[in-house]
XYZ file of C-alpha atoms in Angstrom:
313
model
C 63.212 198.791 90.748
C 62.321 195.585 89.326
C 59.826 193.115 91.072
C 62.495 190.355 90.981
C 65.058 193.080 92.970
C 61.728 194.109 95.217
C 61.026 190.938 96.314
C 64.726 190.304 97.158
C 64.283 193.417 99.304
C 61.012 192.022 101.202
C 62.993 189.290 102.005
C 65.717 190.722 103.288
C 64.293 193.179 105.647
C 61.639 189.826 106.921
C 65.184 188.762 107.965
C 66.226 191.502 109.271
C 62.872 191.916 111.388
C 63.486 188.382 112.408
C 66.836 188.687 113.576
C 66.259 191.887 115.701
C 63.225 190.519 117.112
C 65.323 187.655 118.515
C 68.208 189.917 119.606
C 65.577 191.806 121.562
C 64.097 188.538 123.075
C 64.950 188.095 127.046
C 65.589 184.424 127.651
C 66.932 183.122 130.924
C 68.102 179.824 132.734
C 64.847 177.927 133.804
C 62.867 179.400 130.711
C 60.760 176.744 128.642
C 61.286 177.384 125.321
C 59.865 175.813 122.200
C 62.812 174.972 118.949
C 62.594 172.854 115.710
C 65.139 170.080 115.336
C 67.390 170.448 112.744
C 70.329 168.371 113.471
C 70.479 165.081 115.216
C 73.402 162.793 116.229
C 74.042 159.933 118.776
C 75.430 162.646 121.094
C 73.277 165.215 121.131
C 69.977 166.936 119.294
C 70.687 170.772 117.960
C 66.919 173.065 118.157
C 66.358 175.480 115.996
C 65.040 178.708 118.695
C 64.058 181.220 116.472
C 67.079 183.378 118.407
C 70.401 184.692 117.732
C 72.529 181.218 119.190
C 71.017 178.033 118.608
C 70.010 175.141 121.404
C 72.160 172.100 121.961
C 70.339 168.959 124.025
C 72.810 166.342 125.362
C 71.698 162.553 124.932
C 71.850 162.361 128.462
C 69.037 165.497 129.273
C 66.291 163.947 126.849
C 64.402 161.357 128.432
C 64.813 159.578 131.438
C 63.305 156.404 129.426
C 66.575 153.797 129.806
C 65.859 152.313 126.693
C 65.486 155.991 124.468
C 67.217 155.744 120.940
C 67.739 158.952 120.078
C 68.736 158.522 116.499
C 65.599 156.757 116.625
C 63.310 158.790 118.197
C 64.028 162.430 117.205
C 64.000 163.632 113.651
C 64.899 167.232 111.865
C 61.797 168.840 111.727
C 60.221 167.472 115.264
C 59.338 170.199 117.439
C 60.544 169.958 120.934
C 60.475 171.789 124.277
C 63.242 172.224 126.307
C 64.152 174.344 129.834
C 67.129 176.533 129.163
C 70.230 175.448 132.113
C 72.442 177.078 130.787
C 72.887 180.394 128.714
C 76.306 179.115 127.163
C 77.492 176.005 126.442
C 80.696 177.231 125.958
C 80.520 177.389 122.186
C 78.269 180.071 122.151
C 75.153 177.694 122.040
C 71.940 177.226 124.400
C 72.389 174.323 126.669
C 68.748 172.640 127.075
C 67.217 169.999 128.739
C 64.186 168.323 127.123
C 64.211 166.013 130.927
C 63.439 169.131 132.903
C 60.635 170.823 130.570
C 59.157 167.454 130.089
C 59.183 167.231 134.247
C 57.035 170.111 134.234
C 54.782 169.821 131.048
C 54.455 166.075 130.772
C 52.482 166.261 134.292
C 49.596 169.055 132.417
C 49.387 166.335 129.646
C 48.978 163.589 131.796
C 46.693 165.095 133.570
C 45.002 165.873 130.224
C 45.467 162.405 129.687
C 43.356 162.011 133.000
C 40.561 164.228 132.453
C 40.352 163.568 128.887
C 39.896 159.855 129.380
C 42.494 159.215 126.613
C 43.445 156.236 125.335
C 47.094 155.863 124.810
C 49.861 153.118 123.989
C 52.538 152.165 125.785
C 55.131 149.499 126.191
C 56.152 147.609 129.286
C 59.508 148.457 130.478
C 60.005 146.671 133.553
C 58.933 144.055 135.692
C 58.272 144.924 139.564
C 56.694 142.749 142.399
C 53.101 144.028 141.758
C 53.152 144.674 138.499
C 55.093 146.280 135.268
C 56.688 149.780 134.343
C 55.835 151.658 131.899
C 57.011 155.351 130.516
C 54.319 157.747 129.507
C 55.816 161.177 128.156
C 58.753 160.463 129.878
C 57.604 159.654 132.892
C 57.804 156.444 134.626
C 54.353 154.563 135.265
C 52.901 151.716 137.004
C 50.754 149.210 135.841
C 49.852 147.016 138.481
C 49.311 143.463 137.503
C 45.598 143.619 138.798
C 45.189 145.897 136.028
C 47.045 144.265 132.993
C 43.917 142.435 131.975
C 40.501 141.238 132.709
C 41.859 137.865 133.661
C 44.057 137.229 136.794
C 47.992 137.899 135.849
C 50.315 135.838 138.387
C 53.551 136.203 136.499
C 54.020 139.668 134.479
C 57.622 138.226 132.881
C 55.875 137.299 129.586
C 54.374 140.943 129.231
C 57.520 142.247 129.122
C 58.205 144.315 125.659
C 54.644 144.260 124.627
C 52.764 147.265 123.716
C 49.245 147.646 125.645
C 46.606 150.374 125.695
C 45.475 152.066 129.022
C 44.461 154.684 130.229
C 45.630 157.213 133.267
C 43.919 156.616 136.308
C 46.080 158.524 138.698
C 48.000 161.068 138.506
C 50.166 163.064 141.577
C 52.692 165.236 140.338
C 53.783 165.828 143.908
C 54.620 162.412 144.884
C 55.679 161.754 141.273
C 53.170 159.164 140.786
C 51.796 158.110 137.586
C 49.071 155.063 137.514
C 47.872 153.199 134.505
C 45.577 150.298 133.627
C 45.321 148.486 130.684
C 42.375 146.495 131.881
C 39.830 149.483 131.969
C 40.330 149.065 127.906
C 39.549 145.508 127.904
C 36.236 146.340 129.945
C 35.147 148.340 127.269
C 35.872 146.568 124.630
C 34.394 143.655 126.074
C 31.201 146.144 126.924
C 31.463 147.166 123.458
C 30.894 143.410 122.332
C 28.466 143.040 124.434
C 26.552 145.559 123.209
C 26.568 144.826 119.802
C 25.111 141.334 120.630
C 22.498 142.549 122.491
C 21.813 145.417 119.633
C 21.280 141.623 117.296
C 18.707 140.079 119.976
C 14.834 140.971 118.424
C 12.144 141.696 121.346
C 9.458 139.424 120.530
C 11.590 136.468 120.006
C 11.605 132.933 121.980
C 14.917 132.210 124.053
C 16.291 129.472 126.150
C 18.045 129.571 129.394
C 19.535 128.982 132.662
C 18.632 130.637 135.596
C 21.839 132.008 137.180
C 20.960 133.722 139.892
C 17.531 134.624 142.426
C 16.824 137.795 143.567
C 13.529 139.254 145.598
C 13.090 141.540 142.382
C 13.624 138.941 139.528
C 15.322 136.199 138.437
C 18.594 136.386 136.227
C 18.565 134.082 133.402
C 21.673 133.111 131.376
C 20.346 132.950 127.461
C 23.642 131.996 126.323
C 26.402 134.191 123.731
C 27.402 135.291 127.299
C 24.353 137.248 127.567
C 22.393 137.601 130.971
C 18.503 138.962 131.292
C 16.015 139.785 133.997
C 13.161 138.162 134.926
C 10.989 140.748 136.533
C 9.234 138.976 139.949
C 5.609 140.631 137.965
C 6.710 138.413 134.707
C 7.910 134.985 136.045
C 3.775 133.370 136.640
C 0.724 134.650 136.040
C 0.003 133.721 139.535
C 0.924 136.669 142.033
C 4.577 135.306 144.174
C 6.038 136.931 147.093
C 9.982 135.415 145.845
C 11.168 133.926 142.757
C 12.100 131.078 144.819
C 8.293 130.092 145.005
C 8.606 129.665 140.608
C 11.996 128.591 140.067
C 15.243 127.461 141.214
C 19.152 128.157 140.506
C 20.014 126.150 137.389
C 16.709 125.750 136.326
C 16.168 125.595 132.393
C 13.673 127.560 130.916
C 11.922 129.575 128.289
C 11.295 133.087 128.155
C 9.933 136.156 125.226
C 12.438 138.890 125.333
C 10.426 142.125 125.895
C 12.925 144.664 124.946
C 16.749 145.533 125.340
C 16.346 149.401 126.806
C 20.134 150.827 127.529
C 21.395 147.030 126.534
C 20.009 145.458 129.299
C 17.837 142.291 128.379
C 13.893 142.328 129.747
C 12.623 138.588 129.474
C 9.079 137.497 130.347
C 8.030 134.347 131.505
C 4.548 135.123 132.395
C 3.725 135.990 128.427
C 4.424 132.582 127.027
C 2.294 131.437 129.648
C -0.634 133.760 129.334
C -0.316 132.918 125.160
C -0.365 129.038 126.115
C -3.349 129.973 127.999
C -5.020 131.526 125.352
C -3.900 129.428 122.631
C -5.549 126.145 124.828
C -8.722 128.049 125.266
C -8.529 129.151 122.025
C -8.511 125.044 120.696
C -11.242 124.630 123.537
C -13.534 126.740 121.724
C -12.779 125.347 118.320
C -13.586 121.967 119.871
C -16.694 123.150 121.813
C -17.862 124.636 118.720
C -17.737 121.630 115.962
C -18.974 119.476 118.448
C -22.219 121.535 118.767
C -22.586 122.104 114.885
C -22.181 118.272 114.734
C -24.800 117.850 117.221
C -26.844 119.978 115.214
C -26.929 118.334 112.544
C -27.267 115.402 113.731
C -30.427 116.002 115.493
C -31.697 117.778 112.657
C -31.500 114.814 110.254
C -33.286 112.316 113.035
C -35.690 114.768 113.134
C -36.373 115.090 109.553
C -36.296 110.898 109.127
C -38.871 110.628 112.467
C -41.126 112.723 109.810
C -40.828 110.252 106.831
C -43.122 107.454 106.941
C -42.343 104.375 104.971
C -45.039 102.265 103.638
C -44.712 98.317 105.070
């Protein structure tokens, strides 16, 4: 036999194996199964199931999403899961339903979602009293308007149609309740910013601030670049104080040497400039002290050598 013919024969009993493996497979109504689109019209999608009849989704059983374009949406080659309702469609086809699969696997991924901390995109659907919808694999979320953005949101109408990240931050497949926020994304971003102008700041440096705010541990001082650091109560005076209150007041300007930014939080001292003032005066004290003695010196060493000269009259 030639190898052209032998190969030809391979392939042949492959699809032979194939087909009475899926003659052999049990299926029944309520099974999830897993297909590969190959057909796709406005009316319905046709899955490819690896079995003897092939699987026919309706428009209607593929997402409960009222805006879904399925022409749009699905493509041959997408892989889809589907629950089997009914063993004949009348043609001799598998009649799926992506909508009742997707009711019990999109709840595991969202709760992956959940877990996972995942940031995902979605686009507002709807606009309700407290907030927006939104559908996450299919299912219908809420967004309340607390949680659209950093900033207060009184009217949602203009987010309407706009895509937003969030993340999952409740999820109850029992009371069919999904829960998303777009503003836990903004937080860390904003964090993230933060961050990275705090990573710029160099410990040692000179800044300029505001007090913001007193506290019995420290004073908070506003150094501008929306960046806030801590005054530690031990680095406001070299004096000892029971309060911050006793050194400085709300609004106060002043100057401060950043000691460090450990886990991005800013350490300023106020206690160091003023212990380096103090040594820097004492420092120009002893200059002082000592070229006024050397000029004494020599002063009183040259009258004394002069009271030694005697001039003839």
């Amino acid at each position: 036999m030639s190898e052209e013919k032998t190969v030809q024969a391979s392939e042949s009993m492959n699809d032979y194996k194939n087909e009475l493996e899926a003659s052999f497979r049990k299926l029944s109504e309520g099974d999830i199964i897993t297909g590969t689109v190959i057909a796709v019209t406005e009316e319905d999608v046709t899955l490819d199931l690896k079995y003897y009849a092939s699987g026919i989704i309706k428009a209607e059983e593929i997402s409960v999403d009222p805006d879904f374009n399925l022409l749009e949406s699905v493509h041959v080659g997408d892989v889809m899961e589907a629950t089997i309702i009914r063993m004949d469609d009348g043609e001799g086809n598998l009649l799926l339903s992506r909508k009742e699969a997707n009711d019990v696997l999109a709840w595991d991924k969202l709760n992956q979602y959940l877990e996972e901390e995942t940031r995902v995109k979605v686009r507002i659907k709807g606009i309700v009293p407290s907030g927006v919808i939104a559908y996450l694999e299919g299912i219908r979320g809420f967004i309340p308007a607390s949680h659209l953005s950093l900033d207060y949101v009184e009217d949602c109408t203009p987010w309407l149609g706009k895509d937003v990240d969030v993340k999952v931050i409740t999820v109850d497949r029992k009371k069919k309740k999904l829960v998303m926020s777009a503003k836990v994304i903004e937080r860390e971003k904003a964090q993230e910013e933060q961050n990275h102008r705090i990573s710029m700041l160099t410990p040692g440096a000179i800044v300029e601030g505001t007090v913001e705010s007193l506290m019995p541990y420290g004073a908070f001082v506003n150094i501008g670049n929306g960046l806030s650091g801590l005054v530690h109560i031990s680095q406001i005076s070299t004096k000892r104080i029971k309060h911050p209150k006793e050194a400085l007041e709300t609004g106060q300007k002043i100057k401060a040497k950043i000691l460090n930014t450990n886990d991005n939080k800013i350490s300023l001292s106020m206690r160091v400039l003023e212990e380096e003032m103090i040594d820097t005066e004492a420092k120009e004290t002893s200059k002082s002290v000592e070229a006024y003695s050397s000029h004494e010196s020599v002063s009183t060493n040259l009258g004394s050598l002069l009271a030694d000269i005697k001039l003839d009259n």
